[in-house]
Amino acid sequence: MSIYLDNAATTPLDADVFNAMTPYLLNHYGNPSSHHAQGRHARQAIEQCRATIAGLINALPEEIVFTSGGTEADNTAILTAVHGYGIQHVITTRFEHHAVLHTLTDLQRKGLIKISFIKHDAKGNLNLGHLEQLLQTHPRSLVSVMHANNEIGNLNDIAQIGDICERYDALFHTDTVQTIGHYRHDLQKLKVHFLAASAHKFHGPKGVGFIFCRKGIHLSQLIHGGGQESRLRAGTENIHGIVGLTKALELAYAHIDEHQQHIQNLKNYMIARLSDEVPGVTFNGNSANADQSLYTVLSVGLPELNYGRNLLRCLDDAEIAVSGGSACSTGSASHVLQAIAAADNKDHVRFSFSKFNTRHEVDHVLEVLHQIYQTLAA
Ligand code: PLP
């Protein structure tokens, strides 16, 4: 029995999304910049997608720019603030994805910005009083804080952070790659200037996403070439990807409460079983706290296996796909687990769920874990 519990790394494509995409690969293959009927059809489809996405998140169509995914959206937001708006100070957290952290450290290395990190407690909760102090000494900063962390699942209060940023005239970027399609976002209420999203985290295709850029802010162009995306992002549009992204977001919003309940129930069930049956189990960050944690992610510290055996490897051998930290940091210690000083005498496993997972699968994972630890004890 093969089980996929690595949905924070990527989600399987929904069959309805695939069906929506195929006509744009096989039949409507026109270049959206072409002036003939095929081109016009493609252009119309893209603009329809932009309007649909804008409608779902209560934004304006012109505030949505399609990108190759979350990484490009994060890079574009940060580089716009620095190159387009002369920002020299960025306030962020130790928990951001490398799409944010590596972009910032590169800018710092080039002498273009100084980075300040918001203090946090041992669970990874941000100290928003410290954010205010930083903004008092550096008003006109960029604040880059993710909505939910991809490794431990901590949720940050981006509504409150937006209010704080507004008081200090700071630009606010939030990476919502793990939460778009899983929570409702209302861009009329949320005081963000930039927001990043990626289709493959909510059963859409890989290699496509979007950046929301608040009306009045001019995006700096990262990729130069043709005049696509209102001259903000060059390159022939990934039309089937954009259609897939839109269908995936529509489906996600149509069933958002039902899926949230199903997945939260699975997560609660796994927390209960692990707590009852695995002595010494711990939960990283706010992972076990339903109100402060992404319902799709459960980050667990399990007793370390002796004799050099690797728990992730044992689970992989049993056809259970999970991650140690984030998939992108495979092979190196997770900066997120380090930031919360997660116990180093534990094997840390991120189980991440989707609407396709079942209670039966969680039962099977527990059975396999029992076998692994029993073999060890024998
Ligand atoms: N930000 C977060 C929080 C993520 O989890 C990811 C993907 O793992 C990204 C950004 C990068 O998104 P993409 O894979 O679409 O480039």
Tab-separated table of C-alpha atoms in Angstrom, residues 278 301-305 309 311 347 368-378:
chain	number	residue	atom	x	y	z
A	278	VAL	CA	4.490	6.433	20.786
A	301	GLY	CA	9.651	14.512	16.737
A	302	LEU	CA	9.861	10.709	17.002
A	303	PRO	CA	12.317	8.687	19.088
A	304	GLU	CA	15.604	8.427	17.256
A	305	LEU	CA	16.402	5.069	15.697
A	309	ARG	CA	18.945	3.544	10.823
A	311	LEU	CA	13.421	6.713	9.940
A	347	ASP	CA	13.871	12.010	14.133
A	368	VAL	CA	4.304	0.649	10.078
A	369	LEU	CA	5.716	2.873	12.829
A	370	HIS	CA	4.941	0.153	15.377
A	371	GLN	CA	6.724	-2.396	13.191
A	372	ILE	CA	9.769	-0.133	12.805
A	373	TYR	CA	10.082	0.466	16.550
A	374	GLN	CA	9.343	-3.163	17.433
A	375	THR	CA	12.044	-4.376	15.063
A	376	LEU	CA	14.348	-1.983	16.817
A	377	ALA	CA	13.405	-3.264	20.266
A	378	ALA	CA	13.767	-6.916	19.201
